[in-house]
Coordinates of C-alpha atoms in Angstrom, one line a residue:
X1310 CA 6.3 36.7 -53.6
X1311 CA 8.4 39.2 -51.0
X1312 CA 9.6 38.1 -47.5
X1313 CA 8.4 40.8 -45.2
X1314 CA 9.3 41.8 -41.6
X1315 CA 7.7 45.1 -40.5
X1316 CA 10.6 46.5 -38.6
X1317 CA 12.3 50.0 -38.9
X1318 CA 16.1 50.0 -39.0
X1319 CA 16.1 50.8 -35.3
X1320 CA 13.7 48.0 -34.3
X1321 CA 14.3 44.3 -33.8
X1322 CA 12.0 41.2 -33.4
X1323 CA 13.8 40.6 -30.1
X1324 CA 12.4 44.0 -28.7
X1325 CA 9.6 43.3 -26.1
X1326 CA 7.0 44.5 -26.1
X1327 CA 6.6 44.9 -30.0
X1328 CA 5.8 48.2 -31.2
X1329 CA 4.7 47.4 -34.7
X1330 CA 2.8 50.4 -36.1
X1331 CA -0.1 49.7 -38.7
X1332 CA 0.5 52.9 -40.3
X1333 CA 4.0 51.7 -41.4
X1334 CA 2.9 48.5 -42.3
X1335 CA 0.1 50.2 -44.6
X1336 CA 2.9 52.2 -46.3
X1337 CA 5.1 49.2 -46.8
X1338 CA 2.4 47.2 -48.3
X1339 CA 1.6 49.9 -50.6
X1340 CA 5.0 50.0 -51.8
X1341 CA 5.4 46.1 -52.2
X1342 CA 2.2 46.0 -54.1
X1343 CA 3.8 48.0 -57.0
X1344 CA 6.2 44.9 -57.7
X1345 CA 4.8 41.9 -56.0
X1346 CA 1.5 39.8 -55.8
X1347 CA 2.0 38.2 -52.5
X1348 CA 4.3 38.6 -49.2
X1349 CA 5.8 36.1 -46.8
X1350 CA 5.6 36.6 -43.3
X1351 CA 7.8 34.8 -40.6
X1352 CA 5.7 35.2 -37.4
X1353 CA 2.3 35.9 -36.3
X1354 CA 2.9 38.1 -33.1
X1355 CA 1.9 41.8 -33.7
X1356 CA 0.6 41.2 -37.3
X1357 CA -2.9 41.3 -36.5
X1358 CA -3.5 44.0 -39.1
X1359 CA -1.8 42.5 -41.8
X1360 CA -4.6 40.4 -43.5
X1361 CA -6.8 43.7 -43.8
X1362 CA -3.9 45.6 -45.1
X1363 CA -3.2 42.9 -47.7
X1364 CA -6.7 42.9 -48.7
X1365 CA -6.6 46.7 -49.1
X1366 CA -3.7 46.6 -51.5
X1367 CA -4.5 43.5 -53.4
X1368 CA -1.8 41.3 -52.0
X1369 CA -1.9 37.7 -51.2
X1370 CA -0.3 36.1 -48.1
X1371 CA 1.9 33.3 -47.1
X1372 CA 1.6 33.7 -43.2
X1373 CA 4.1 31.9 -41.1
X1374 CA 4.4 30.7 -37.4
X1375 CA 7.7 31.3 -35.5
X1376 CA 8.6 27.9 -33.9
X1377 CA 11.2 27.7 -31.5
X1378 CA 12.5 25.7 -28.4
X1379 CA 9.7 27.4 -26.1
X1380 CA 6.7 25.5 -26.2
X1381 CA 4.4 28.1 -24.9
X1382 CA 5.6 30.5 -27.6
X1383 CA 5.3 28.1 -30.3
X1384 CA 1.6 27.0 -29.1
X1385 CA 0.7 30.7 -29.1
X1386 CA 2.2 31.1 -32.7
X1387 CA 0.5 28.0 -34.1
X1388 CA -2.9 29.0 -32.6
X1389 CA -2.6 32.4 -34.2
X1390 CA -1.6 30.9 -37.5
X1391 CA -4.4 28.6 -37.7
X1392 CA -6.9 31.3 -36.7
X1393 CA -5.6 33.8 -39.4
X1394 CA -5.8 31.2 -42.0
X1395 CA -9.3 30.3 -41.4
X1396 CA -10.5 33.9 -40.9
X1397 CA -8.8 35.3 -44.1
X1398 CA -8.9 32.5 -46.6
X1399 CA -9.6 35.0 -49.3
X1400 CA -6.0 36.5 -49.0
X1401 CA -4.1 33.7 -47.2
X1402 CA -2.8 31.2 -49.8
X1403 CA -0.5 29.1 -47.9
X1404 CA 0.8 28.7 -44.4
X1405 CA 4.4 28.1 -43.1
X1406 CA 5.1 26.1 -39.9
X1407 CA 8.4 27.3 -38.8
X1408 CA 11.4 28.8 -40.2
X1409 CA 14.8 27.1 -40.0
X1410 CA 14.1 25.8 -36.5
X1411 CA 15.9 22.5 -37.8
X1412 CA 18.9 24.5 -38.8
X1413 CA 18.7 26.2 -35.1
X1414 CA 18.5 22.8 -33.6
X1415 CA 15.7 24.0 -31.4
X1416 CA 13.1 21.1 -32.0
X1417 CA 13.6 17.8 -33.6
X1418 CA 12.1 16.5 -36.8
X1419 CA 9.4 14.3 -35.4
X1420 CA 8.2 17.2 -32.9
X1421 CA 8.2 19.4 -36.2
X1422 CA 6.1 16.8 -37.8
X1423 CA 3.4 16.8 -35.3
X1424 CA 3.0 20.5 -35.4
X1425 CA 2.8 20.6 -39.5
X1426 CA 0.2 17.6 -39.2
X1427 CA -1.9 19.5 -36.5
X1428 CA -2.0 22.7 -38.7
X1429 CA -2.9 20.6 -41.8
X1430 CA -5.9 19.1 -39.9
X1431 CA -7.2 22.5 -38.9
X1432 CA -6.7 24.7 -42.3
X1433 CA -7.8 24.5 -46.0
X1434 CA -4.7 26.1 -47.4
X1435 CA -1.6 24.0 -48.4
X1436 CA 0.9 23.8 -45.5
X1437 CA 5.0 24.0 -45.9
X1438 CA 7.9 24.5 -43.8
X1439 CA 10.9 26.6 -44.7
X1440 CA 14.6 25.7 -44.2
X1441 CA 18.1 25.6 -45.7
X1442 CA 17.9 22.9 -48.5
X1443 CA 20.4 20.7 -46.5
X1444 CA 18.2 20.2 -43.6
X1445 CA 15.4 19.1 -46.0
X1446 CA 17.8 16.3 -47.0
X1447 CA 18.7 15.7 -43.3
X1448 CA 15.0 15.3 -42.2
X1449 CA 13.1 13.6 -45.0
X1450 CA 10.1 12.8 -42.8
X1451 CA 9.2 16.5 -43.1
X1452 CA 8.8 16.0 -46.8
X1453 CA 6.0 13.5 -46.0
X1454 CA 4.3 15.9 -43.8
X1455 CA 4.0 19.0 -45.9
X1456 CA 2.0 19.8 -49.0
X1457 CA 5.0 21.7 -50.8
X1458 CA 8.7 22.2 -50.0
X1459 CA 10.2 25.6 -49.2
X1460 CA 13.8 25.6 -49.4
X1461 CA 16.6 28.5 -48.9
X1462 CA 19.6 28.6 -51.3
X1463 CA 21.9 31.3 -50.0
X1464 CA 25.4 30.8 -51.9
X1465 CA 27.3 33.3 -49.6
X1466 CA 26.3 31.3 -46.5
X1467 CA 27.0 27.8 -47.7
X1468 CA 29.5 25.8 -45.5
X1469 CA 31.7 26.1 -48.6
X1470 CA 30.8 29.6 -49.8
X1471 CA 30.3 30.4 -53.4
X1472 CA 31.7 33.4 -55.2
X1473 CA 29.2 35.8 -56.6
X1474 CA 29.8 34.9 -60.4
X1475 CA 29.0 31.4 -59.5
X1476 CA 26.0 32.0 -57.3
X1477 CA 23.2 31.7 -59.9
X1478 CA 24.5 28.6 -61.1
X1479 CA 24.6 27.3 -57.8
X1480 CA 21.3 28.1 -57.1
X1481 CA 20.2 26.2 -60.3
X1482 CA 22.3 23.1 -59.4
X1483 CA 20.7 22.9 -55.9
X1484 CA 17.2 23.4 -57.4
X1485 CA 17.7 20.5 -59.7
X1486 CA 19.1 18.4 -57.1
X1487 CA 16.2 18.9 -54.8
X1488 CA 13.8 18.3 -57.6
X1489 CA 15.3 14.8 -57.9
X1490 CA 15.6 14.2 -54.1
X1491 CA 11.9 15.3 -53.7
X1492 CA 10.0 14.4 -57.0
X1493 CA 6.4 14.3 -56.1
X1494 CA 5.8 17.8 -54.6
X1495 CA 6.4 21.4 -55.8
X1496 CA 9.5 23.1 -54.7
X1497 CA 9.4 26.7 -53.9
X1498 CA 12.8 28.6 -53.2
X1499 CA 11.8 30.7 -50.1
X1500 CA 15.0 32.8 -49.8
X1501 CA 17.9 33.4 -51.9
X1502 CA 20.3 36.4 -52.7
X1503 CA 23.4 38.0 -51.8
X1504 CA 24.5 40.4 -49.0
X1505 CA 25.3 44.0 -49.7
X1506 CA 28.0 44.3 -46.9
X1507 CA 29.9 42.1 -44.4
X1508 CA 33.0 40.0 -44.1
X1509 CA 34.5 38.1 -47.1
X1510 CA 34.1 34.3 -46.9
X1511 CA 36.7 32.5 -48.8
X1512 CA 36.2 34.6 -51.8
X1513 CA 32.4 35.3 -51.4
X1514 CA 32.5 38.9 -51.0
X1515 CA 29.5 41.1 -49.9
X1516 CA 29.0 44.3 -51.9
X1517 CA 26.2 46.2 -53.5
X1518 CA 27.5 45.4 -56.9
X1519 CA 27.8 41.7 -56.3
X1520 CA 24.3 41.7 -54.7
X1521 CA 22.9 43.4 -57.9
X1522 CA 24.7 41.0 -60.1
X1523 CA 23.5 37.8 -58.1
X1524 CA 19.8 38.9 -57.8
X1525 CA 19.8 39.9 -61.5
X1526 CA 21.4 36.4 -62.8
X1527 CA 19.1 34.6 -60.7
X1528 CA 16.1 36.3 -61.8
X1529 CA 17.2 35.9 -65.6
X1530 CA 17.8 32.2 -64.8
X1531 CA 14.4 31.6 -63.4
X1532 CA 12.8 33.3 -66.4
X1533 CA 14.6 31.1 -68.8
X1534 CA 14.3 27.8 -66.8
X1535 CA 10.7 28.8 -65.9
X1536 CA 11.0 28.1 -62.1

């Protein structure tokens, strides 16, 4: 499943108003459909055309509501999430209530739990939340609320950065640790990888070469370990 945000290189999700062109999304999904079976989104705003485009290209969707500290914005996103999940059950396979909102400290764990349970009561699809693996361990009540656990493992961005040659092993170690911590629900790795450019972080060097190495080694490991 590929993570997808429909912005050109000169656009930003902070731009207001949004100028998301359906023809651009159509071209993006045509390209993604060559290598992926589903795509993951992070927000509902401006993506009204996406379910029809996914249907056109034979793709399934994991749709996400962007949850933040503004209750009005969050309410709008959650309402759109519920409506789209119910209207497009043939392409929407699961829903994600928030992305790294606990990491950003914009709402509390109990507040997030209320949102998750609200969505679960109004959709038929499995419901999850996505965050860096450590924040799942710090907010275990969220595990009780979701249908499955979506974790982010980003070796370069760890508090103690991991060198590229050890990145795949780190992903595998964290995956196994999370399976022990949360034994009764499926665990999905929602984000992983390596940056192609940027500053070195304690021996963790961003580069296209290291990016290719890390991604290749993680994919090879996933095939061998069947995760």
